[in-house]
Structures are given as C-alpha cells and as structure tokens.
Coordinates of N, CA and C in Angstrom, one line a residue:
M1 N -6.9 -16.2 -7.0 CA -7.0 -17.0 -8.4 C -5.8 -16.2 -9.2
L2 N -5.9 -15.0 -9.8 CA -5.1 -14.3 -10.5 C -3.9 -14.2 -9.9
L3 N -3.5 -13.7 -8.8 CA -2.3 -13.4 -8.3 C -1.4 -14.4 -7.7
P4 N -0.1 -14.5 -8.2 CA 0.9 -15.3 -7.7 C 1.1 -14.9 -6.1
F5 N 1.5 -15.8 -5.3 CA 2.1 -15.5 -3.9 C 3.1 -16.7 -3.6
S6 N 4.0 -16.4 -2.4 CA 4.8 -17.3 -2.1 C 4.7 -17.5 -0.5
A7 N 5.1 -18.6 0.1 CA 5.2 -18.9 1.5 C 6.2 -18.0 2.3
S8 N 7.2 -17.8 1.4 CA 8.2 -16.9 2.0 C 7.9 -15.5 2.3
D9 N 6.5 -15.1 1.6 CA 5.7 -13.9 1.8 C 4.8 -13.7 2.7
G10 N 4.6 -14.9 3.5 CA 3.4 -15.1 4.4 C 2.1 -15.4 3.9
F11 N 2.2 -16.4 2.8 CA 1.0 -16.9 2.2 C 0.8 -18.3 2.5
G12 N 1.5 -18.8 3.2 CA 1.3 -20.4 3.5 C 1.9 -21.4 2.7
V13 N 1.7 -21.1 1.2 CA 2.3 -21.8 0.2 C 2.7 -21.2 -0.9
D14 N 3.4 -21.8 -1.9 CA 3.6 -21.2 -3.2 C 2.5 -21.4 -4.0
K15 N 2.0 -20.4 -4.7 CA 0.9 -20.5 -5.8 C 1.4 -19.6 -7.0
P16 N 1.2 -20.1 -8.2 CA 1.4 -19.3 -9.4 C 0.1 -18.6 -9.7
S17 N 0.2 -17.7 -10.6 CA -1.0 -17.0 -11.2 C -1.8 -17.9 -11.9
G18 N -3.2 -17.9 -11.7 CA -4.0 -18.9 -12.7 C -4.5 -20.0 -11.8
R19 N -3.9 -20.2 -10.7 CA -4.3 -21.5 -9.9 C -5.1 -20.8 -8.5
P20 N -6.2 -21.8 -8.3 CA -7.1 -21.2 -7.3 C -6.2 -21.3 -6.0
C21 N -6.4 -20.2 -5.0 CA -6.1 -20.7 -3.8 C -6.7 -21.8 -3.1
L22 N -5.9 -22.6 -2.3 CA -6.6 -23.8 -1.6 C -7.4 -23.7 -0.8
N23 N -7.6 -22.2 -0.1 CA -8.5 -22.0 0.6 C -9.8 -21.2 0.1
L24 N -9.8 -21.0 -1.3 CA -10.9 -20.5 -2.0 C -12.1 -21.4 -2.0
L25 N -13.2 -20.9 -1.5 CA -14.4 -21.5 -1.4 C -15.3 -21.3 -2.8
D26 N -16.3 -22.3 -3.0 CA -17.0 -22.1 -4.4 C -17.7 -20.7 -4.3
D27 N -18.3 -20.1 -3.2 CA -18.8 -18.8 -3.0 C -17.8 -17.7 -3.2
D28 N -16.6 -17.8 -3.5 CA -15.6 -16.9 -3.4 C -15.1 -16.4 -2.1
G29 N -15.7 -17.0 -1.0 CA -15.2 -16.7 0.3 C -13.8 -17.5 0.6
C30 N -13.2 -17.1 1.7 CA -12.1 -17.8 2.2 C -12.3 -18.7 3.2
R31 N -11.9 -20.0 3.5 CA -12.1 -20.9 4.3 C -11.4 -20.6 5.7
I32 N -10.5 -20.0 5.7 CA -9.7 -19.5 7.0 C -9.5 -17.9 7.3
H33 N -10.7 -17.3 6.7 CA -10.5 -15.8 6.9 C -10.5 -15.4 8.2
A34 N -11.1 -16.1 9.1 CA -11.2 -15.7 10.5 C -9.9 -16.1 11.1
T35 N -9.0 -16.9 10.8 CA -7.8 -17.3 11.4 C -6.6 -17.3 10.6
L36 N -6.5 -16.5 9.6 CA -5.4 -16.2 8.6 C -4.0 -16.3 9.3
R37 N -3.8 -15.3 10.3 CA -2.6 -15.3 11.0 C -2.2 -16.6 11.8
E38 N -3.1 -17.0 12.3 CA -3.1 -18.3 13.2 C -2.7 -19.5 12.5
D39 N -3.2 -19.6 11.1 CA -2.9 -20.5 10.2 C -1.8 -20.4 9.4
G40 N -1.0 -19.2 9.4 CA 0.3 -18.9 8.8 C 0.4 -18.4 7.5
W41 N -1.0 -17.5 7.3 CA -1.2 -16.6 6.3 C -1.2 -15.2 6.4
P42 N -0.2 -14.6 7.1 CA -0.4 -13.1 7.5 C -0.2 -12.4 6.1
G43 N 0.4 -12.8 5.3 CA 0.4 -12.0 4.0 C -1.0 -11.5 3.5
C44 N -1.9 -12.5 3.7 CA -3.6 -12.2 3.2 C -3.9 -10.8 4.0
T45 N -3.4 -10.8 5.2 CA -4.0 -9.9 6.1 C -3.2 -8.5 5.8
V46 N -2.3 -8.5 5.2 CA -1.4 -7.3 4.8 C -2.0 -6.8 3.4
F47 N -2.3 -7.7 2.3 CA -2.5 -7.3 1.2 C -3.6 -6.3 0.8
E48 N -3.6 -5.4 -0.1 CA -4.8 -4.5 -0.3 C -4.5 -4.3 -1.8
C49 N -5.6 -4.4 -2.6 CA -5.6 -4.0 -4.2 C -6.1 -2.5 -4.3
F50 N -6.3 -1.9 -3.2 CA -6.9 -0.3 -3.5 C -7.8 -0.3 -4.5
G51 N -8.8 -1.2 -4.5 CA -10.1 -1.3 -5.4 C -9.7 -1.7 -6.8
A52 N -8.6 -2.2 -7.0 CA -8.1 -2.6 -8.5 C -9.0 -4.0 -8.8
G53 N -9.2 -4.7 -8.0 CA -10.0 -5.9 -8.4 C -11.4 -5.6 -8.7
Q54 N -12.0 -4.9 -7.9 CA -13.4 -4.4 -8.2 C -13.3 -3.6 -9.6
Q55 N -12.5 -2.8 -9.9 CA -12.3 -2.0 -11.1 C -12.3 -2.8 -12.4
V56 N -11.3 -4.0 -12.3 CA -11.2 -4.9 -13.3 C -12.3 -5.8 -13.5
S57 N -12.9 -6.3 -12.5 CA -14.1 -7.1 -12.8 C -15.2 -6.5 -13.1
Q58 N -15.5 -5.3 -12.6 CA -16.9 -4.6 -12.9 C -16.6 -3.6 -13.9
V59 N -15.6 -3.1 -14.1 CA -15.6 -2.2 -15.3 C -14.7 -2.6 -16.5
T60 N -13.5 -3.1 -16.3 CA -12.7 -3.4 -17.6 C -13.2 -4.7 -18.1
Y61 N -13.6 -5.5 -17.4 CA -14.3 -6.9 -18.2 C -16.0 -6.9 -17.9
A62 N -16.4 -5.7 -17.6 CA -18.0 -5.4 -17.6 C -18.7 -6.6 -16.7
G63 N -18.2 -7.0 -15.5 CA -18.8 -7.8 -14.7 C -18.5 -9.3 -14.9
T64 N -17.8 -9.5 -15.9 CA -17.3 -10.9 -16.3 C -16.4 -11.5 -15.1
S65 N -16.7 -12.7 -14.4 CA -16.0 -13.3 -13.5 C -14.8 -13.9 -14.1
W66 N -13.7 -14.2 -13.2 CA -12.6 -14.9 -13.5 C -13.1 -16.4 -14.0
R67 N -14.1 -16.8 -13.5 CA -14.6 -18.0 -13.8 C -15.1 -18.3 -15.1
E68 N -15.4 -17.1 -15.7 CA -16.0 -17.1 -17.0 C -15.1 -16.5 -18.3
Q69 N -13.9 -16.2 -17.6 CA -12.9 -15.5 -18.7 C -12.1 -16.6 -19.1
D70 N -11.9 -16.5 -20.3 CA -11.0 -17.6 -21.3 C -9.7 -17.3 -20.9
N71 N -9.2 -16.1 -20.8 CA -8.0 -15.5 -20.9 C -7.3 -15.1 -19.5
L72 N -7.2 -16.0 -18.7 CA -6.9 -15.7 -17.2 C -5.5 -14.9 -17.1
A73 N -4.6 -15.2 -18.2 CA -3.2 -14.6 -18.2 C -3.6 -13.1 -18.2
E74 N -4.4 -12.6 -19.4 CA -4.5 -11.4 -19.6 C -5.1 -10.6 -18.5
M75 N -6.1 -11.4 -17.7 CA -6.9 -10.6 -16.8 C -5.8 -10.4 -15.6
A76 N -5.1 -11.3 -15.3 CA -3.9 -11.3 -14.3 C -2.9 -10.3 -14.5
A77 N -2.5 -9.9 -15.7 CA -1.8 -8.8 -16.2 C -2.4 -7.3 -16.0
V78 N -3.5 -7.4 -16.6 CA -4.6 -6.1 -16.3 C -4.5 -5.9 -14.6
L79 N -4.9 -6.9 -13.8 CA -5.2 -6.4 -12.7 C -3.6 -6.0 -11.9
S80 N -2.5 -6.5 -12.3 CA -1.5 -6.0 -12.0 C -1.2 -4.5 -12.3
V81 N -1.6 -4.2 -13.4 CA -1.4 -2.7 -13.9 C -2.4 -2.1 -13.1
M82 N -3.7 -2.5 -12.9 CA -4.7 -1.8 -12.4 C -4.1 -1.4 -11.0
R83 N -3.7 -2.4 -10.3 CA -3.4 -2.1 -8.7 C -2.3 -1.0 -8.7
Q84 N -1.5 -1.0 -9.7 CA -0.4 0.2 -9.7 C -1.1 1.4 -9.8
L85 N -2.1 1.6 -10.7 CA -2.7 2.9 -11.2 C -3.5 3.3 -10.1
H86 N -4.0 2.3 -9.1 CA -4.9 2.6 -8.1 C -4.1 3.2 -6.9
E87 N -3.0 2.5 -6.8 CA -2.0 3.0 -5.7 C -1.6 4.2 -5.9
M88 N -1.2 4.7 -7.1 CA -0.7 5.8 -7.5 C -1.7 7.0 -7.3
L89 N -2.9 6.6 -7.7 CA -4.2 7.6 -7.3 C -4.3 7.7 -6.0
V90 N -4.3 6.7 -5.1 CA -4.4 7.0 -3.6 C -3.5 8.1 -3.1
H91 N -2.3 8.0 -3.7 CA -1.1 9.1 -3.2 C -1.6 10.5 -3.9
L92 N -2.0 10.5 -5.1 CA -2.2 11.6 -5.8 C -3.4 12.4 -5.2
V93 N -4.5 11.7 -4.7 CA -5.4 12.3 -4.0 C -4.8 12.9 -2.6
E94 N -3.7 12.2 -1.8 CA -3.6 12.8 -0.7 C -2.7 14.1 -1.0
V95 N -2.0 14.1 -2.2 CA -1.3 15.6 -2.5 C -2.5 16.5 -2.7
A96 N -3.6 16.3 -3.4 CA -4.5 17.3 -3.6 C -5.2 17.6 -2.4
R97 N -5.2 16.9 -1.2 CA -5.8 17.2 0.0 C -4.5 18.0 1.0
R98 N -3.4 17.5 1.1 CA -2.4 18.0 1.6 C -1.4 19.2 1.2
S99 N -1.3 19.2 -0.2 CA -0.5 20.2 -0.7 C -0.7 20.3 -2.2
P100 N -2.0 20.9 -2.5 CA -2.4 21.0 -3.9 C -1.4 21.4 -5.0
D101 N -1.5 20.8 -6.2 CA -0.6 21.0 -7.2 C -1.1 20.7 -8.5
P102 N -1.3 21.9 -9.4 CA -2.0 21.7 -10.7 C -1.5 20.5 -11.5
A103 N -0.1 20.4 -11.3 CA 0.6 19.4 -12.4 C 0.3 18.2 -11.9
A104 N 0.1 18.0 -10.4 CA -0.4 16.5 -10.1 C -1.9 16.2 -10.3
D105 N -2.8 17.4 -10.2 CA -4.1 17.2 -10.9 C -4.2 16.7 -12.1
V106 N -3.2 17.1 -13.2 CA -3.3 16.8 -14.4 C -3.1 15.4 -14.6
V107 N -1.8 14.9 -13.9 CA -1.5 13.5 -13.8 C -2.8 12.5 -13.5
R108 N -3.3 13.0 -12.4 CA -4.2 12.1 -11.7 C -5.4 12.1 -12.6
A109 N -5.8 13.0 -13.2 CA -6.9 13.1 -14.4 C -6.6 12.0 -15.6
E110 N -5.3 11.9 -15.9 CA -4.9 11.0 -16.9 C -4.9 9.6 -16.5
I111 N -4.4 9.4 -15.1 CA -4.5 7.9 -14.9 C -5.9 7.7 -14.5
E112 N -6.6 8.3 -13.9 CA -8.2 8.1 -13.8 C -8.9 7.7 -15.1
A113 N -8.5 8.3 -16.3 CA -9.1 8.0 -17.7 C -8.3 6.6 -17.9
L114 N -7.4 6.4 -17.7 CA -6.5 5.2 -18.0 C -7.1 4.0 -17.3
T115 N -7.8 4.1 -16.1 CA -8.4 3.0 -15.5 C -9.6 2.6 -16.1
T116 N -10.2 3.4 -16.9 CA -11.5 2.9 -17.7 C -11.4 2.4 -19.3
A117 N -10.0 2.3 -19.2 CA -9.8 1.8 -20.8 C -9.8 0.2 -20.8
D118 N -9.8 -0.2 -22.3 CA -10.1 -1.7 -22.4 C -8.6 -2.4 -22.1
P119 N -8.7 -3.8 -21.9 CA -7.5 -4.6 -21.5 C -6.2 -4.2 -22.4
E120 N -6.4 -4.1 -23.5 CA -5.2 -4.0 -24.6 C -4.5 -2.5 -24.1
T121 N -5.3 -1.5 -24.1 CA -4.7 -0.2 -23.7 C -4.0 -0.2 -22.4
L122 N -4.7 -0.8 -21.6 CA -3.9 -1.0 -20.1 C -2.7 -1.8 -20.2
L123 N -2.5 -2.8 -20.9 CA -1.3 -3.5 -21.0 C -0.3 -2.8 -22.0
R124 N -0.4 -1.9 -22.6 CA 0.3 -0.9 -23.4 C 0.6 0.1 -22.6
A125 N 0.2 0.5 -21.5 CA 0.6 1.5 -20.8 C 2.0 1.7 -20.4
D126 N 2.7 2.7 -20.3 CA 4.1 2.7 -19.7 C 4.0 3.0 -18.4
V127 N 3.8 2.1 -17.7 CA 3.5 2.2 -16.1 C 4.7 2.6 -15.4
D128 N 6.1 2.1 -15.8 CA 7.3 2.7 -15.4 C 7.5 4.1 -15.2
A129 N 7.1 4.6 -16.6 CA 7.2 6.2 -16.7 C 6.2 6.8 -15.9
L130 N 5.0 6.1 -15.6 CA 3.9 6.9 -14.9 C 4.6 6.9 -13.3
H131 N 5.4 5.8 -13.1 CA 5.7 5.7 -11.7 C 6.8 6.7 -11.4
E132 N 7.6 6.9 -12.2 CA 8.6 8.0 -12.3 C 8.0 9.5 -12.2
Q133 N 6.9 9.7 -12.9 CA 6.5 11.0 -13.0 C 5.6 11.3 -11.7
V134 N 4.8 10.2 -11.2 CA 4.2 10.5 -9.9 C 5.3 10.6 -8.9
G135 N 6.2 9.6 -9.0 CA 7.2 9.6 -7.8 C 7.7 11.2 -7.7
G136 N 8.1 11.8 -8.8 CA 8.7 13.1 -8.7 C 7.5 14.0 -8.1
L137 N 6.3 13.9 -8.6 CA 5.4 15.0 -7.8 C 5.1 14.6 -6.4
L138 N 5.0 13.3 -5.9 CA 5.0 13.0 -4.7 C 6.2 13.5 -3.7
A139 N 7.4 13.5 -4.3 CA 8.5 14.1 -3.6 C 8.5 15.6 -3.5
E140 N 8.0 16.2 -4.6 CA 7.6 17.6 -4.3 C 6.8 18.1 -3.3
A141 N 5.7 17.4 -3.4 CA 4.5 17.5 -2.2 C 5.2 17.2 -0.9
S142 N 6.0 16.3 -0.8 CA 6.4 15.8 0.6 C 7.4 17.0 1.0
A143 N 8.3 17.4 0.2 CA 9.2 18.6 0.5 C 8.4 19.8 0.8
R144 N 7.1 20.1 0.2 CA 6.6 21.4 0.7 C 5.8 21.1 1.9
V145 N 5.3 20.0 2.3 CA 4.8 19.7 3.6 C 5.7 19.6 4.7
R146 N 6.9 19.3 4.5 CA 7.8 18.8 5.6 C 8.8 20.2 5.8
R147 N 8.5 21.3 4.8 CA 9.6 22.4 5.0 C 9.8 23.0 6.0
P148 N 8.6 23.1 7.1 CA 8.8 23.7 8.3 C 9.7 23.1 9.2
W149 N 10.0 21.7 9.0 CA 10.9 21.0 9.8 C 12.3 20.8 9.3
A150 N 13.0 22.0 9.4 CA 14.3 22.4 9.1 C 15.1 21.3 9.5
R151 N 15.2 20.7 10.7 CA 16.2 19.8 11.1 C 15.9 18.4 10.8
A152 N 14.9 18.1 10.2 CA 14.3 16.9 9.9 C 15.6 16.2 9.1
R153 N 15.7 14.8 9.3 CA 16.7 13.9 8.6 C 16.4 13.2 7.6
D154 N 17.0 13.0 6.6 CA 16.6 12.2 5.4 C 17.2 10.7 5.6
R155 N 16.2 9.6 5.9 CA 16.6 8.4 5.9 C 16.0 7.4 4.8
T156 N 15.8 8.1 3.6 CA 15.3 7.5 2.5 C 16.2 6.2 2.2
R157 N 15.2 5.1 2.1 CA 15.9 3.8 1.8 C 16.9 3.4 2.9
A158 N 16.9 3.9 3.9 CA 17.9 3.2 5.0 C 17.6 2.1 5.6
D159 N 18.5 1.4 5.9 CA 18.1 0.0 6.7 C 18.2 0.2 8.2
L160 N 16.8 0.4 8.8 CA 16.6 0.5 10.2 C 16.0 -0.6 10.8
A161 N 16.0 -1.6 10.2 CA 15.3 -2.9 10.6 C 15.8 -3.3 12.1
G162 N 15.0 -3.6 13.0 CA 15.2 -3.7 14.5 C 15.7 -2.8 15.2
R163 N 16.0 -1.6 14.8 CA 16.4 -0.5 15.5 C 15.3 0.4 16.4
R164 N 15.8 0.7 17.5 CA 15.1 1.6 18.5 C 15.2 3.0 17.9
L165 N 13.7 3.5 17.7 CA 13.8 5.0 17.0 C 12.9 5.8 17.6
T166 N 12.7 5.8 19.1 CA 11.8 6.4 19.7 C 12.4 8.0 19.5
G167 N 11.5 8.9 20.0 CA 12.2 10.4 20.1 C 11.3 11.1 18.8
D168 N 12.3 12.3 18.6 CA 11.5 13.3 17.5 C 12.1 12.9 16.3
H169 N 11.0 12.5 15.4 CA 11.3 12.2 13.8 C 10.4 13.1 13.1
A170 N 9.8 14.1 13.6 CA 8.9 15.1 12.9 C 9.5 15.5 11.8
G171 N 8.9 15.4 10.6 CA 9.2 15.6 9.2 C 10.3 15.0 8.5
W172 N 10.6 13.8 9.2 CA 11.9 13.2 8.7 C 11.2 12.3 7.2
S173 N 12.2 12.0 6.5 CA 11.8 11.2 5.2 C 12.2 9.7 5.5
F174 N 11.3 8.8 5.5 CA 11.6 7.4 5.6 C 11.1 6.8 4.4
R175 N 11.2 7.4 3.4 CA 10.8 6.9 2.0 C 11.6 5.6 1.5
G176 N 10.8 4.5 1.4 CA 11.5 3.2 1.1 C 12.2 2.7 2.2
A177 N 12.4 3.0 3.3 CA 13.1 2.5 4.5 C 12.9 1.3 5.0
L178 N 13.8 0.5 5.4 CA 13.5 -0.9 5.8 C 13.3 -0.5 7.4
L179 N 12.2 -0.8 7.9 CA 11.7 -0.4 9.2 C 11.2 -1.7 9.9
I180 N 11.4 -2.9 9.4 CA 11.1 -4.2 9.9 C 11.4 -4.3 11.2
R181 N 10.4 -4.5 12.1 CA 10.9 -5.0 13.6 C 11.4 -3.7 14.3
A182 N 11.4 -2.3 13.6 CA 11.9 -1.3 14.3 C 11.0 -0.9 15.5
D183 N 11.5 -0.2 16.5 CA 10.7 0.2 17.7 C 10.4 1.7 17.6
L184 N 9.3 2.1 17.3 CA 8.9 3.5 17.2 C 8.0 3.8 18.3
R185 N 7.8 3.1 19.4 CA 6.9 3.4 20.3 C 7.0 4.8 20.9
G186 N 5.9 5.5 20.6 CA 5.9 6.9 21.2 C 6.6 7.8 20.3
A187 N 7.3 7.6 19.3 CA 8.0 8.6 18.6 C 7.2 9.7 17.8
D188 N 7.7 10.9 17.7 CA 7.0 11.7 17.1 C 7.2 11.8 15.5
L189 N 6.0 11.3 15.0 CA 6.2 11.2 13.6 C 5.5 12.3 12.7
R190 N 5.0 13.4 13.4 CA 4.3 14.5 12.7 C 4.9 14.6 11.3
E191 N 4.0 14.6 10.3 CA 4.4 14.8 9.0 C 5.7 14.1 8.4
A192 N 5.9 12.9 9.0 CA 7.1 12.1 8.5 C 6.6 11.4 7.2
D193 N 7.4 11.3 6.3 CA 7.2 10.6 4.8 C 7.4 9.3 4.9
L194 N 6.5 8.3 4.9 CA 6.5 6.9 4.9 C 6.2 6.3 3.7
L195 N 6.4 6.8 2.4 CA 6.1 6.3 1.1 C 7.0 5.1 1.1
G196 N 6.4 3.9 0.8 CA 7.1 2.8 0.6 C 7.8 2.1 1.6
A197 N 7.7 2.7 2.8 CA 8.5 2.2 4.1 C 8.1 0.9 4.4
D198 N 8.8 0.1 4.7 CA 8.5 -1.5 5.1 C 8.3 -1.5 6.5
L199 N 7.0 -1.6 6.9 CA 6.8 -1.5 8.2 C 6.3 -2.8 8.8
R200 N 6.8 -4.0 8.3 CA 6.4 -5.3 8.7 C 6.8 -5.4 10.3
D201 N 5.8 -5.5 11.3 CA 6.2 -5.8 12.6 C 6.9 -4.6 13.2
T202 N 6.7 -3.4 12.7 CA 7.1 -2.1 13.2 C 6.3 -1.7 14.3
D203 N 6.7 -1.5 15.5 CA 5.9 -1.1 16.5 C 5.8 0.2 16.6
V204 N 4.6 0.7 16.5 CA 4.0 2.1 16.5 C 3.0 2.1 17.6
R205 N 3.1 1.6 18.7 CA 2.1 1.6 19.7 C 2.5 3.0 20.2
G206 N 1.4 3.9 20.6 CA 1.5 5.2 21.2 C 1.9 6.2 20.0
C207 N 1.9 6.0 18.8 CA 2.4 6.8 17.9 C 1.3 7.5 17.1
D208 N 1.3 9.0 16.8 CA 0.4 9.6 16.4 C 0.8 9.9 14.9
L209 N 0.2 8.9 14.1 CA 0.4 8.8 12.5 C -0.6 9.6 11.7
S210 N -1.5 10.4 12.3 CA -2.5 10.9 11.6 C -2.1 12.0 10.6
T211 N -0.8 12.6 10.8 CA -0.2 13.5 9.7 C 0.9 13.0 8.9
T212 N 1.1 11.7 9.0 CA 2.3 11.1 8.1 C 1.8 11.1 6.7
L213 N 2.9 11.2 5.9 CA 2.5 11.3 4.5 C 2.7 10.0 3.7
F214 N 1.6 9.6 2.9 CA 1.7 8.4 2.2 C 1.7 7.3 2.8
L215 N 1.2 7.2 3.9 CA 1.0 6.0 4.8 C -0.2 5.1 3.9
T216 N -0.3 3.8 3.8 CA -1.3 3.2 3.1 C -1.7 1.8 3.9
Q217 N -2.9 1.4 3.7 CA -3.4 0.4 4.5 C -2.9 -0.9 4.7
P218 N -1.9 -1.4 3.6 CA -1.1 -2.4 3.8 C -0.1 -2.3 4.8
Q219 N 0.6 -1.0 4.7 CA 1.6 -0.7 5.7 C 1.0 -0.9 7.3
V220 N -0.1 -0.2 7.3 CA -0.9 -0.2 8.7 C -1.1 -1.7 9.1
N221 N -1.4 -2.3 8.2 CA -1.8 -3.8 8.4 C -0.4 -4.7 8.9
A222 N 0.6 -4.4 8.4 CA 1.8 -5.0 8.6 C 2.4 -4.5 10.1
A223 N 1.9 -3.5 10.6 CA 2.6 -3.0 11.9 C 1.8 -3.3 13.1
I224 N 2.5 -3.1 14.1 CA 1.9 -3.4 15.4 C 1.6 -2.1 16.1
G225 N 0.2 -1.9 16.5 CA 0.0 -0.8 17.0 C -1.2 -1.1 18.4
D226 N -1.8 -0.2 18.7 CA -2.6 -0.3 19.7 C -3.8 0.6 19.8
A227 N -4.4 0.7 21.0 CA -5.6 1.8 21.0 C -5.2 3.2 21.0
T228 N -3.6 3.4 21.4 CA -3.1 4.8 21.5 C -2.4 5.2 20.2
T229 N -2.5 4.3 19.1 CA -1.9 4.6 17.9 C -3.0 5.3 17.0
T230 N -2.8 6.5 16.5 CA -3.7 7.4 15.8 C -3.4 7.3 14.3
L231 N -4.5 6.8 13.4 CA -4.2 7.0 12.0 C -4.7 8.0 11.2
P232 N -4.3 8.2 10.1 CA -4.8 9.2 9.2 C -6.2 9.1 8.8
D233 N -6.9 9.9 8.4 CA -8.3 9.8 7.9 C -8.3 8.7 6.8
G234 N -9.5 7.8 6.9 CA -9.5 6.9 5.7 C -8.8 5.5 5.9
L235 N -7.9 5.3 6.8 CA -7.2 4.2 7.2 C -7.9 3.6 8.4
S236 N -7.8 2.2 8.4 CA -8.7 1.3 9.3 C -7.7 0.7 10.4
R237 N -8.1 0.6 11.6 CA -7.4 0.1 12.7 C -7.4 -1.5 12.6
P238 N -6.6 -2.2 12.2 CA -6.4 -3.6 12.3 C -7.1 -4.3 13.4
A239 N -7.9 -5.3 13.2 CA -8.6 -6.0 14.4 C -7.8 -6.6 15.2
R240 N -6.5 -7.0 14.8 CA -5.7 -7.7 15.7 C -5.0 -6.8 16.6
W241 N -4.9 -5.4 16.4 CA -4.2 -4.6 17.4 C -4.8 -4.5 18.8
E242 N -3.8 -4.6 19.7 CA -4.4 -4.4 21.0 C -5.4 -3.3 21.4
S243 N -6.5 -3.7 22.1 CA -7.3 -2.6 22.6 C -6.9 -1.8 23.8

C-alpha cells in the first residue's frame, strides 16, 4: 500500500505510493504470492524491509493499521526512513560480530534509539548524514577484515555486468559494483566485500559466501544459487534455488 514501485523494476505494473497493490487481498495477503516470478513480479521476491514495516506499524504508530491511518503520505515517508535505519543497523550488527569497533557501537545505539522515535522526529532525521557516517564505519571494518588479503583488488562501483569472474577473489571489494548476470560460479569469495553490489541474476552456484561482508537477503534473493552455495548465518536460501 505505502511503497511505490514500477514494472521496470520487476513489479508487474507501475504503482504510486498510497494506492493498494492490485494483488492485495482483504486479509492483507497476496493473491499471487506462490507464483510471483511466474506472473512477472520478481521484484516482490527480492524486496526486504529489514523489519521496518513491523517497527512502523507496531511501534511508531502503536498498532494502527494503514487502513485506519488518515495521513498515509506521512506513514509512507516514515517507512522509507525506517527501512534505511534498519538496513544500517543490520550492517552495524555485522561490524560488531566481525570486527568490533566502539565508534560503531555508539552510532548503532543512536540509530536504535531513533527507531523508537515519533513520526515527526523520524522525518526530521538527517538520514544522509547517517548514511555517510555509517558508510565510513563500514569501510573501516571492511579494511580491517580484508587486511590479510594483501593482493586483493578493489572493484568498488565497477561495471562487471555479464562478466565471467571465476577464480580467486578472496578479500576483494565489490562495494556498489554492477554484477548483473555475472558468472561467479565456484569463485573464491572469502571475506569479499559485497556492500550494495547489484547481484540481480548473478550466478553464485558453488560459491562459499559464508564469510562475505555486508551481504543482505535482498541480494541473495536476486542471485542465482544452488544447494552448493553457502550463505552467511542469518540469511535464508531462496526456495527457487536449485536443490
């Protein structure tokens, strides 16, 4: 209901914010949930709100449904902010697990506190400044984790779409790289940084991704894997992946 989407991004049709999806049922279920990809809605299988939707509905608006909310434009804007905050928290939690940093812990606590704020406070938050601050902390953590790989290459924001990239990429940085339809089958991606990499239809069959940095569920959902693809703890194997 709240989020806008477009057919070009894999959502079947163009929809503005505030208009119900044509597949939305009265019980808030999805009419085509079991056949989303077959029906031309792959974007739905990739999207992840990182728990922001639940936080907005249950905490920010104290259980008030969008069906009962008078100001849907405000609710949609709050959801957009909350999703960004929650995604930043996901990465900061990984920093705490992989390469603890007191400065990152402080920022994480500040963002966690902000997620419990009222709508007005959330909409006043300088999310761009937070992104910059968190981005710096993630870059520092990445450099610490990848330090043992002295010969690793930096392919940050590189256009690698459709490329065959098998082989040794341990410790490489693919931050923000375009890896659409790239062939990474069997590649060594130990401790490779995948923050923000576009993995739509990226072939990661046979890859051990268990120690990659900043890999998220939406990226996994967008990629092509199989039973031999190993994921980091906390990420789920898409049902469509080959058994």
